Coordinates of C-alpha atoms and ligand atoms in Angstrom, one line a residue:
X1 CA -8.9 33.3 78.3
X2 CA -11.6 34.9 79.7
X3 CA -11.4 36.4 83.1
X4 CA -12.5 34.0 85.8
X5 CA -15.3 34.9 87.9
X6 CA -14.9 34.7 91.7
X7 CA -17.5 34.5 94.4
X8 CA -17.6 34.3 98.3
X9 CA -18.1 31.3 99.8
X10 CA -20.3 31.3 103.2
X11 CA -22.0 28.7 105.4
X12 CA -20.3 26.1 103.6
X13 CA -21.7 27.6 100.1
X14 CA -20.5 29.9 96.5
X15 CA -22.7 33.0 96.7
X16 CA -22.7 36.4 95.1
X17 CA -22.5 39.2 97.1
X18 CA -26.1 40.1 98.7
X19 CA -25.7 43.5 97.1
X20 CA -23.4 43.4 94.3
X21 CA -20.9 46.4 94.7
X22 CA -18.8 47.6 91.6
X23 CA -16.5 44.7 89.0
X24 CA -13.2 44.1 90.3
X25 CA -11.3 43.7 87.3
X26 CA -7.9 41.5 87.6
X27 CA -5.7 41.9 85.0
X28 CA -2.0 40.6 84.2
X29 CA 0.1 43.3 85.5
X30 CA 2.7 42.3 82.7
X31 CA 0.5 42.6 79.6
X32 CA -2.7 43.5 80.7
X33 CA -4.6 40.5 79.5
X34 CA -7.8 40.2 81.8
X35 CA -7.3 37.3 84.7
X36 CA -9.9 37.6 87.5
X37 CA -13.4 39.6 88.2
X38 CA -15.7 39.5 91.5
X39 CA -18.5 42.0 92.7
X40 CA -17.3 44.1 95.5
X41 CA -18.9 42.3 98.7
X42 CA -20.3 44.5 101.4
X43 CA -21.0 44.8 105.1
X44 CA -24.2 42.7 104.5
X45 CA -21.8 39.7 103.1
X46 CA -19.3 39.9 106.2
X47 CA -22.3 39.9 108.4
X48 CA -23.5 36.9 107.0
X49 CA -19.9 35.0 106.8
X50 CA -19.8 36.2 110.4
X51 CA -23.0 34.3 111.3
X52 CA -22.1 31.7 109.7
X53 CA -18.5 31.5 111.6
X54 CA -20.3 31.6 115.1
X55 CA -22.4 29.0 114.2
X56 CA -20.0 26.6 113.1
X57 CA -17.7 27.6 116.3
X58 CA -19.4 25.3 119.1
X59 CA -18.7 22.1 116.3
X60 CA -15.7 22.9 115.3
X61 CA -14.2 23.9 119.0
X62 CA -14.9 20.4 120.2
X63 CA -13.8 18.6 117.4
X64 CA -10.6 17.0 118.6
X65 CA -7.5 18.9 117.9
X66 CA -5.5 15.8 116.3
X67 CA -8.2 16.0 113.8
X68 CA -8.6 19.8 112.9
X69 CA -5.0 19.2 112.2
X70 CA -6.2 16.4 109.6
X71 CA -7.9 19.1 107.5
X72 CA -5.0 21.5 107.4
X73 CA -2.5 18.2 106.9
X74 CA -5.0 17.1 103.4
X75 CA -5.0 21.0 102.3
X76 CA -1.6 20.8 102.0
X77 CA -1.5 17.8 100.6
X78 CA -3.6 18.8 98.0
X79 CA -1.8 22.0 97.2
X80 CA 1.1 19.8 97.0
X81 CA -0.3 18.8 94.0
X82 CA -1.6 21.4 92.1
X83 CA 1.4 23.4 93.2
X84 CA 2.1 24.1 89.3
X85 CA -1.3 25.4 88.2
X86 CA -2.3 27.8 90.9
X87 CA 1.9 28.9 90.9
X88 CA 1.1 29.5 87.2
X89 CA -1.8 31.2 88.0
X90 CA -0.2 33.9 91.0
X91 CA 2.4 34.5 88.3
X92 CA -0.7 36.4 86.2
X93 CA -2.7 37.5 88.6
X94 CA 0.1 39.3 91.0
X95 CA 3.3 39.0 88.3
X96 CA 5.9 37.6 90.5
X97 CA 8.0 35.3 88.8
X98 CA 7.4 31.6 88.2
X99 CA 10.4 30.5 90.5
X100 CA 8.9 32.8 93.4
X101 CA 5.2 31.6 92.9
X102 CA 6.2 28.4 93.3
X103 CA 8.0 29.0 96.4
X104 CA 4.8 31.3 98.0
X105 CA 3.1 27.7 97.6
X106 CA 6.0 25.7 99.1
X107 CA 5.8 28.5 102.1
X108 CA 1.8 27.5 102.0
X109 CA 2.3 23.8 101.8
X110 CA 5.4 23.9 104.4
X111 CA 3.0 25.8 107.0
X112 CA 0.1 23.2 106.4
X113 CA 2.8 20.0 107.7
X114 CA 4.3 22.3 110.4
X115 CA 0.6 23.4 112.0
X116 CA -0.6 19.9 111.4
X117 CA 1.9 18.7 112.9
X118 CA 1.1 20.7 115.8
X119 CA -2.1 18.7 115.9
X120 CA -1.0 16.3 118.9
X121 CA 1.2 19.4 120.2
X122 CA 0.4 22.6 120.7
X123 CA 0.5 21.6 124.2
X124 CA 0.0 23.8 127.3
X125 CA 2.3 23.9 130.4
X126 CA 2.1 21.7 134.2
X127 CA 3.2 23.9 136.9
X128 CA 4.5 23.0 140.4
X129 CA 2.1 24.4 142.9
X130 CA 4.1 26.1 146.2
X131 CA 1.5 23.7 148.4
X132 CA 0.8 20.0 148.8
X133 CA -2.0 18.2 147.1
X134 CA -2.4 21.0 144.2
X135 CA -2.2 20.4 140.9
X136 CA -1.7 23.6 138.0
X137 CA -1.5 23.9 134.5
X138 CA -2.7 25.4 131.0
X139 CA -4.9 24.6 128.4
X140 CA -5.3 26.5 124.8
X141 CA -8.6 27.8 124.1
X142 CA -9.8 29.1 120.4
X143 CA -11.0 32.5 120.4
X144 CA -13.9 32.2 118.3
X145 CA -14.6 33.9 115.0
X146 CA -11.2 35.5 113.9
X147 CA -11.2 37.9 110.8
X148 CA -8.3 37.4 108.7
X149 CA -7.4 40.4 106.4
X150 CA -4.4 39.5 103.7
X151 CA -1.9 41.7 101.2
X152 CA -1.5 40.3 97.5
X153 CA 2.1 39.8 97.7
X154 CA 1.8 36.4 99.2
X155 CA -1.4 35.5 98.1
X156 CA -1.2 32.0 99.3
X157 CA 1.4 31.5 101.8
X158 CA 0.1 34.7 104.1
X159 CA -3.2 33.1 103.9
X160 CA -2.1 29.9 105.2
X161 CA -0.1 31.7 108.3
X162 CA -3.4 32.7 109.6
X163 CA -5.5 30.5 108.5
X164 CA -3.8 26.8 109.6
X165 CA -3.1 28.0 113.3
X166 CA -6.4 30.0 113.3
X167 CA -8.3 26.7 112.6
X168 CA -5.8 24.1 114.4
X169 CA -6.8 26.1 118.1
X170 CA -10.6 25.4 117.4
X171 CA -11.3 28.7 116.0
X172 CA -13.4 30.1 113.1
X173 CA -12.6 32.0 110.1
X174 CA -13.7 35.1 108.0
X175 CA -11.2 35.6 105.7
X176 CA -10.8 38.9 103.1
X177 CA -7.9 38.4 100.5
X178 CA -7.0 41.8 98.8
X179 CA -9.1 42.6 95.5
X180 CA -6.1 42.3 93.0
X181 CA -5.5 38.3 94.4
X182 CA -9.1 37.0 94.6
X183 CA -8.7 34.4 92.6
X184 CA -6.1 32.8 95.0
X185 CA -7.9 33.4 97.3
X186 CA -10.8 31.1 96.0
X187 CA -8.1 28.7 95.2
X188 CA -7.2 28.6 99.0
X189 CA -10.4 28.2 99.4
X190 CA -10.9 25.3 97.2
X191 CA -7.7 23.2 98.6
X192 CA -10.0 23.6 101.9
X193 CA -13.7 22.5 100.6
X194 CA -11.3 19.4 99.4
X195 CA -9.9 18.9 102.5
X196 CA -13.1 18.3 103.9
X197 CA -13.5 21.6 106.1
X198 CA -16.6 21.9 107.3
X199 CA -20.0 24.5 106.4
X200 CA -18.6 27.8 108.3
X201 CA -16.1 27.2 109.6
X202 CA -14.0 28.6 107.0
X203 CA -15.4 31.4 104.7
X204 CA -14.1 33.9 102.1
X205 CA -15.4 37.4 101.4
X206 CA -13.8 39.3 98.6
X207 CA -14.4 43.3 98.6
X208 CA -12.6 46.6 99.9
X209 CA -10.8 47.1 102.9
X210 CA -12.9 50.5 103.2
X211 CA -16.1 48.4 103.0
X212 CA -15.2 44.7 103.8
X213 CA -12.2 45.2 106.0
X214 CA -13.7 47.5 108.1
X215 CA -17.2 46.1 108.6
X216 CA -14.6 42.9 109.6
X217 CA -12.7 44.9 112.2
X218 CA -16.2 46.7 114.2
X219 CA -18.6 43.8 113.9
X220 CA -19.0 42.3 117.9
X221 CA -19.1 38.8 116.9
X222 CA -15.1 39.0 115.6
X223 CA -12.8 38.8 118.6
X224 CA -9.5 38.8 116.8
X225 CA -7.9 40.4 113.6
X226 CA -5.2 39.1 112.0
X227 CA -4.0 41.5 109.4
X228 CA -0.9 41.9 107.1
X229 CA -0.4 44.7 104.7
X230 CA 0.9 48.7 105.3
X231 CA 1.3 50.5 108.7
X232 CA -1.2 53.3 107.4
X233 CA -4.2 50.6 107.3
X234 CA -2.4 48.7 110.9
X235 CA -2.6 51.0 112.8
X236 CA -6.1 52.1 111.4
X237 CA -7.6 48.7 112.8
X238 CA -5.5 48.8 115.8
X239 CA -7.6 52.6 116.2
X240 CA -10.5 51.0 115.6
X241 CA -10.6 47.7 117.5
X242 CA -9.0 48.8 120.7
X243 CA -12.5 50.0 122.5
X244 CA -13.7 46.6 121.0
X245 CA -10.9 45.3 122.8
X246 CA -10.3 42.6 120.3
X247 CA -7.0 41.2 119.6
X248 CA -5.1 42.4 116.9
X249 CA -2.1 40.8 115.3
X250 CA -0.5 43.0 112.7
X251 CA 2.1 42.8 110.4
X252 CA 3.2 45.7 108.5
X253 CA 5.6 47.7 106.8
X254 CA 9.6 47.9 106.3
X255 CA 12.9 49.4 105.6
X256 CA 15.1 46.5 106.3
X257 CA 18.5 47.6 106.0
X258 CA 22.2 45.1 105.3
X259 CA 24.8 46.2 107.2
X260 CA 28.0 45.0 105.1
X261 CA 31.3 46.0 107.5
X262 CA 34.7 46.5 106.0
X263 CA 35.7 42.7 106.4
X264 CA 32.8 40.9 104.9
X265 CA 32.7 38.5 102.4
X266 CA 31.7 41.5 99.5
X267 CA 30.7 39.4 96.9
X268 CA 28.5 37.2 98.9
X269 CA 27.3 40.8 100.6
X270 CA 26.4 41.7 97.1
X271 CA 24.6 38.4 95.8
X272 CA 22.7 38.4 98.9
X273 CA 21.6 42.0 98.8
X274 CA 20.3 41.8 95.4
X275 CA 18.2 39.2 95.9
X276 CA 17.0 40.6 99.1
X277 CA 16.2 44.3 97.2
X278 CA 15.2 42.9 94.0
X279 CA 13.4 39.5 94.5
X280 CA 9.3 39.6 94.5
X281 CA 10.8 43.0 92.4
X282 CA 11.3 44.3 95.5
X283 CA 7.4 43.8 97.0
X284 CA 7.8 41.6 100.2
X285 CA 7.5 43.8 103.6
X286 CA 10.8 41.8 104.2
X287 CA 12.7 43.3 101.0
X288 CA 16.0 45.1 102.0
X289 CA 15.9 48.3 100.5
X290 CA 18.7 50.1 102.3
X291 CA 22.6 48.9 101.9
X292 CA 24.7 50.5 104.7
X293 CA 28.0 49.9 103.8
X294 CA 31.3 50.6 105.5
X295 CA 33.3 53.5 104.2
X296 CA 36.3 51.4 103.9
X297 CA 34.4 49.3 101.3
X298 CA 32.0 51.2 100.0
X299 CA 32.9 52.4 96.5
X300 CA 33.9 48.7 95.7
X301 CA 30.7 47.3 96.9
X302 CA 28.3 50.1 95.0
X303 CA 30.2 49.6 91.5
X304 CA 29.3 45.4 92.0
X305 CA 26.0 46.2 93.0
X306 CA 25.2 48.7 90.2
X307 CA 26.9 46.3 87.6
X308 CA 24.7 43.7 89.0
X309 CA 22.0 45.0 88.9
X310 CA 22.1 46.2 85.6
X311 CA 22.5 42.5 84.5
X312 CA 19.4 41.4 86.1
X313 CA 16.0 40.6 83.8
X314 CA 12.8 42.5 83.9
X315 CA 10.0 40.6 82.2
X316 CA 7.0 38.6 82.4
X317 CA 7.3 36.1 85.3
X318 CA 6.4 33.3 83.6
X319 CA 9.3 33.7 81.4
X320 CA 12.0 31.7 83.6
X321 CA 14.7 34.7 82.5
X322 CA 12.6 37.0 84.6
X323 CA 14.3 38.3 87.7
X324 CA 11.9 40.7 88.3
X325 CA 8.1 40.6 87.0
X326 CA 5.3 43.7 86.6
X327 CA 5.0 45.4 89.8
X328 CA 1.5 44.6 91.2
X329 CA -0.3 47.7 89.5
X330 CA -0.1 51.3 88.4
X331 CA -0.6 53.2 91.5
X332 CA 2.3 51.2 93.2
X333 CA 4.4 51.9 89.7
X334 CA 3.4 55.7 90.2
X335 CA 4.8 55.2 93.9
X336 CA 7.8 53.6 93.2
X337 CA 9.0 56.3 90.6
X338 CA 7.5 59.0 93.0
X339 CA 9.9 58.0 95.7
X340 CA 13.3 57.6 93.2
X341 CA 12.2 61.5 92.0
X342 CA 12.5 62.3 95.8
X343 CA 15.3 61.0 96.1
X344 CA 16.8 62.4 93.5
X345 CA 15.2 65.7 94.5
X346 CA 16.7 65.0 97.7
X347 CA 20.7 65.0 96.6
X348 CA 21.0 61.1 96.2
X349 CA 22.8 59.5 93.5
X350 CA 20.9 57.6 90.6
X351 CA 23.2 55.0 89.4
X352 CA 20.4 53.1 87.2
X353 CA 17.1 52.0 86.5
X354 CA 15.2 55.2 87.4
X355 CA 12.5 55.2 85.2
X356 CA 9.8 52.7 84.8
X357 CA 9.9 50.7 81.1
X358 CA 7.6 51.1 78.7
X359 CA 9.0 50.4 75.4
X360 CA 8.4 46.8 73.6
X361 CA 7.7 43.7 75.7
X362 CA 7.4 46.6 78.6
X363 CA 4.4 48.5 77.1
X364 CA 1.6 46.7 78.4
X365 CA 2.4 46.3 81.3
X366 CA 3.7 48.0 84.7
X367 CA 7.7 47.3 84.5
X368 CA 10.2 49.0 87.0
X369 CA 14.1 48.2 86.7
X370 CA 16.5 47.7 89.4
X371 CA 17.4 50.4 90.6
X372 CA 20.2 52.1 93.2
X373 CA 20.4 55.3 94.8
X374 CA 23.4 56.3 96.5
X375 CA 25.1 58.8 98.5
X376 CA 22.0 58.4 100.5
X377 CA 22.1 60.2 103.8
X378 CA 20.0 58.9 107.3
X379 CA 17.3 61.7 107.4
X380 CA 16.2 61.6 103.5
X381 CA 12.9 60.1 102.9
X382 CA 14.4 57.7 100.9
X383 CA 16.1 56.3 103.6
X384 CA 13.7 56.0 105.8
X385 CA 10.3 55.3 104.3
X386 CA 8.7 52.1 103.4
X387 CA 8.8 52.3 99.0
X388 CA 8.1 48.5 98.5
X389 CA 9.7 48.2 95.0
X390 CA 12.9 47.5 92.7
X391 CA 14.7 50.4 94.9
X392 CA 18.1 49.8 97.1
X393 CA 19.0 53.0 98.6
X394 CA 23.1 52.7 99.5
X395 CA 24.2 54.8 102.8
X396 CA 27.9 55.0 103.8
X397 CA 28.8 54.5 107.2
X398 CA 31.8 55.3 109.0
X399 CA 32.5 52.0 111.6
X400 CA 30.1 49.2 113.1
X401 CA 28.8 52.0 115.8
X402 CA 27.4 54.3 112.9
X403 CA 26.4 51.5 110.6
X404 CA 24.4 50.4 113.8
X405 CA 22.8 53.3 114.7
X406 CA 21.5 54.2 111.2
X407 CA 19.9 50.7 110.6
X408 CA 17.9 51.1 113.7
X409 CA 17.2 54.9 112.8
X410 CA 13.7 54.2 111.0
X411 CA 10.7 53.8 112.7
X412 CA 10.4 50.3 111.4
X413 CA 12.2 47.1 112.4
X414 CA 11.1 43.5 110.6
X415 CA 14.4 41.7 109.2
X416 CA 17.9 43.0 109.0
X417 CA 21.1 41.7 108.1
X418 CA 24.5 42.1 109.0
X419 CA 27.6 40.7 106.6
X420 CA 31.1 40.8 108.7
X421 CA 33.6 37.9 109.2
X422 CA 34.4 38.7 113.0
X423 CA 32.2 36.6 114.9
X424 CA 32.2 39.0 117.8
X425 CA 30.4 41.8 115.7
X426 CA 28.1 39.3 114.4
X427 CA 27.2 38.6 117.9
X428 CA 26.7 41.8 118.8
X429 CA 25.0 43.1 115.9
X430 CA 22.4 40.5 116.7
X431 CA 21.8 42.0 119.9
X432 CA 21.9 45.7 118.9
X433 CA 19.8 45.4 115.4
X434 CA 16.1 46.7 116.5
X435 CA 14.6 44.2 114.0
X436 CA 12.1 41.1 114.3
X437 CA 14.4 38.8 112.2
X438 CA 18.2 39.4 112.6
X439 CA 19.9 37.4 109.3
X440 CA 23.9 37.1 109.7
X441 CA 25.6 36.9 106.6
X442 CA 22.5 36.5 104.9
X443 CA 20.3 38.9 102.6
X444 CA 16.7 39.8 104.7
X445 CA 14.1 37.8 103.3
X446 CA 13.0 34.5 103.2
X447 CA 12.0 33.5 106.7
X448 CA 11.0 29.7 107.4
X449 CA 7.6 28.8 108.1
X450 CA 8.7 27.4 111.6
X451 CA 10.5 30.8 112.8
X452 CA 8.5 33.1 114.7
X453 CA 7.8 36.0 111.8
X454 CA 7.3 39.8 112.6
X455 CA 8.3 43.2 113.6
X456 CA 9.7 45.6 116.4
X457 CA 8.4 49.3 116.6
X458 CA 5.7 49.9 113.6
X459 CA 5.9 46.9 111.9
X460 CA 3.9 45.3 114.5
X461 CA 2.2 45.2 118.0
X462 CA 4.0 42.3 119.6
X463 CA 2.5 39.4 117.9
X464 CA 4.2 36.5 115.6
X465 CA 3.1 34.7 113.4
X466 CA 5.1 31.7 112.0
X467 CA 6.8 29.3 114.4
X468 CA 5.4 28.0 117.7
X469 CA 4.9 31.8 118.9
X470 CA 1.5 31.2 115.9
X471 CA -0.2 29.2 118.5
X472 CA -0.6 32.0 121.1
X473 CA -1.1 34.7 118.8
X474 CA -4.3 32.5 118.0
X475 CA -5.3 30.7 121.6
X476 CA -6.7 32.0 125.3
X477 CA -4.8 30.4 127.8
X478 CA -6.8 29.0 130.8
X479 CA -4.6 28.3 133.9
X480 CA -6.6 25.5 135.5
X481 CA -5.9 25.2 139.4
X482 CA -7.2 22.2 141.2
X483 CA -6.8 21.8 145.1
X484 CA -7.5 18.1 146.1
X485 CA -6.2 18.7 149.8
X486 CA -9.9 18.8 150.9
X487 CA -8.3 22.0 152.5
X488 CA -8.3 25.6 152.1
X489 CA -5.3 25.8 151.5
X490 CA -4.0 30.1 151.2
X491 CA -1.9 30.7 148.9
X492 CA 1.2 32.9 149.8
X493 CA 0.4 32.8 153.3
X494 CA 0.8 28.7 154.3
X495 CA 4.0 27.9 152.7
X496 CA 6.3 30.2 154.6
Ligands
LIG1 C1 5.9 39.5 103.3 O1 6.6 40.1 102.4 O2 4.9 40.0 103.8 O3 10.5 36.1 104.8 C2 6.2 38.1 103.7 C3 10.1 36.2 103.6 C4 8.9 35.4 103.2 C5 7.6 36.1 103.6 C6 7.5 37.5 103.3 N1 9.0 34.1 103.8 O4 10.6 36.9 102.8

């Protein structure tokens, strides 16, 4: 199949970049057969996306909010139905496996009901005034033009995080998928034409961060950035936009640690944590990637992990074996193994995988096993850096107090678990874990569209996205005070 050719889509219209950068080539990280190709956009191409966005703002704020919701409610509908084709479709151009693609456009399709939904919510507050004959409340206002920058490990479901709320509370959109998922990004785009979302109000630029991203990020007419992807590039837009004084909602990296004490249910603990380390083959910001285990149970635990995840697949993820697909390219492989030489390097343990695969099925493509490093210590880098891959480093702890401490000794803090049967440590664990999302006796990922989603310390700057907490992240709030005493009636000074 030749590759498929993907273009932006501004004011309502497919166009080719004004001046065509270099060919983005996509290809199938599993066997290197070509999938997608665009010309790199450019600053010119975000400033016209940009223009377009403002002038479709003023229609689009004052079309009723019920009826935003509509077109987010039909884009959902429709990607209810070609949920098999564009899952089929993320499996080649990103390589996660079928299973998991079709549950990134479940997440998509799940946000779409939940914001639509919204659509006759989303509601502001009434306040009781402290004086007679005054009456106070809120009311959400859109932005304007918000820039929406995305990672290719979700290509549709992060999308649809930003997007759905974004264009529920009245605002505009400039969206920038990244290079290796532009072709899902044109098919979000697509479910939205079809939804009947109208000229500008929704546009797509594909192109570099360096170029695209950026020229996002300065120009005057974006107030807000919404961003997902590594702490590096975060806080680089954070730099960038705070003398802009834009809002910035970023979600960024992990080390999301399970905490398994010495009375847990082991064998759940060890289900849980592989699916958690070694789902999306290990590439969600939400992936566990450090087991702390009790000493009491800690040689038991390691031999069922290490024998389990020796049994699990690696292969192309459209073949429904597949536990783990390709990783998303070569520099990532190259990063992966970097980090497991470290390690090594660094006095840990390798108790398998190790090395990526190249032999057979493996050889065109980027493969990495499952792999475990133990007799990890707190201050190696492998404990404590983000490696977003098929890597579980195992740390012994010596009681809950340790066990605590080292989970929340990273500079990260997204999702972390805790496996104990005392319902009294649970409790307390989910008060003392410095983490976003706080999972009891559950592996780390797989957050719910309707739960507010994100990160203490570097993983984010206080916003969430996901659950009601969306709706601020992407809405003003106007207090609106009206005194009908025919009075002037002081505040602070006439009630006492
Ligand atoms: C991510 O990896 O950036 O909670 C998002 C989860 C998914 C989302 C992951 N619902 O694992």
């Amino acid at each position: 199949m030749p590759a498929e050719n993907v273009q932006n889509f501004i004011a309502g219209k497919w166009c080719d970049p004004i001046k065509p950068g270099e060919t983005f080539l996509r290809k199938d990280p599993a066997n290197g057969e070509e999938v997608s190709k665009h010309s790199q956009a450019g600053k010119a191409d975000i400033d016209a996306a940009v223009a377009a966005a403002k002038k479709a703002f003023a229609g689009w704020r004052s079309t009723p909010q019920p009826k935003r919701a509509e077109v987010i409610y039909r884009s959902a509908e429709i990607a209810r139905k070609r949920k098999e084709e564009i899952a089929q479709l993320m499996t080649r151009e990103m390589g996660k496996p079928i299973a998991e693609a079709r549950g990134d456009v479940q997440e998509a399709i799940d946000m779409g009901y939940y914001i639509a939904s919204e659509g006759r919510r989303a509601w502001g507050l009434q306040i009781p005034s402290e004086l007679p004959n005054k009456r106070m409340y809120t009311m959400r206002q859109p932005l304007g033009v918000c820039g929406l920058i995305t990672p290719w490990n979700f290509p549709i479901a992060i999308p649809t995080w930003k997007t759905y709320p974004a264009l529920l509370m009245g605002n505009t959109v400039v969206f920038k998928p990244a290079s290796e998922t532009s072709l899902l990004g044109k098919r979000f785009t697509e479910l939205l034409i079809e939804a009947g979302v109208p000229s500008g109000v929704f546009n797509l630029v594909v192109g570099a961060g360096s170029t695209c991203g950026n020229a996002l990020v300065e120009h005057p007419d974006v107030r807000m950035i919404s961003f997902t992807g590594s702490t590096t590039t975060g806080l680089g837009i954070a730099a960038k936009a705070a003398p802009l004084n834009k809002r910035v909602s970023l979600e960024m990296g992990g080390k999301n640690p399970v905490v398994v004490m010495d009375d847990a249910d082991l064998e759940l603990a060890c289900n849980a944590i592989l699916w958690a380390a070694y789902g999306t083959t290990g590439q969600r910001c939400t992936a566990c990637s450090r087991a702390i285990i009790h000493a009491a149970v800690y040689d038991k635990l390691l031999k069922m992990l290490v024998e389990g995840a020796k049994k699990l697949h690696v292969g192309h993820g459209s073949d429904p074996k597949s536990f783990l697909g390709a990783v998303v390219n070569e520099k990532q492989l190259k990063s992966i193994h970097g980090y497991v030489e470290i390690g090594v390097k660094e006095g840990a343990k390798l108790e398998c995988g190790g090395a990526p695969l190249t032999q057979g099925e493996y050889a065109k493509g980027h493969f990495y096993p499952p792999t475990i490093l133990s007799g990890v210590t707190p201050k190696m880098r492998v404990a404590v850096e983000e490696i977003f891959g098929p890597v579980l480093s195992v740390i012994k702890a010596k009681d809950y107090d340790d066990a605590i401490a080292i989970a929340n000794n990273v500079e990260f803090g997204l999702s972390g678990s805790f496996f104990s049967r005392d319902v009294n440590l649970c409790h307390r664990a989910s008060e003392e874990m410095e983490v976003g999302l706080c999972y009891i006796n559950a592996g780390t990922t797989g957050a719910e569209v309707s739960t507010p989603f994100g990160g203490w310390k570097n993983t984010g700057n206080g916003h969430r996205e996901g659950g009601p907490t969306v709706i601020d992240a992407f809405s003003e709030i106007k207090t609106v005070i009206t005194d009908y005493s025919g009075k002037v009636q002081k505040a602070q000074i006439d009630n006492n």
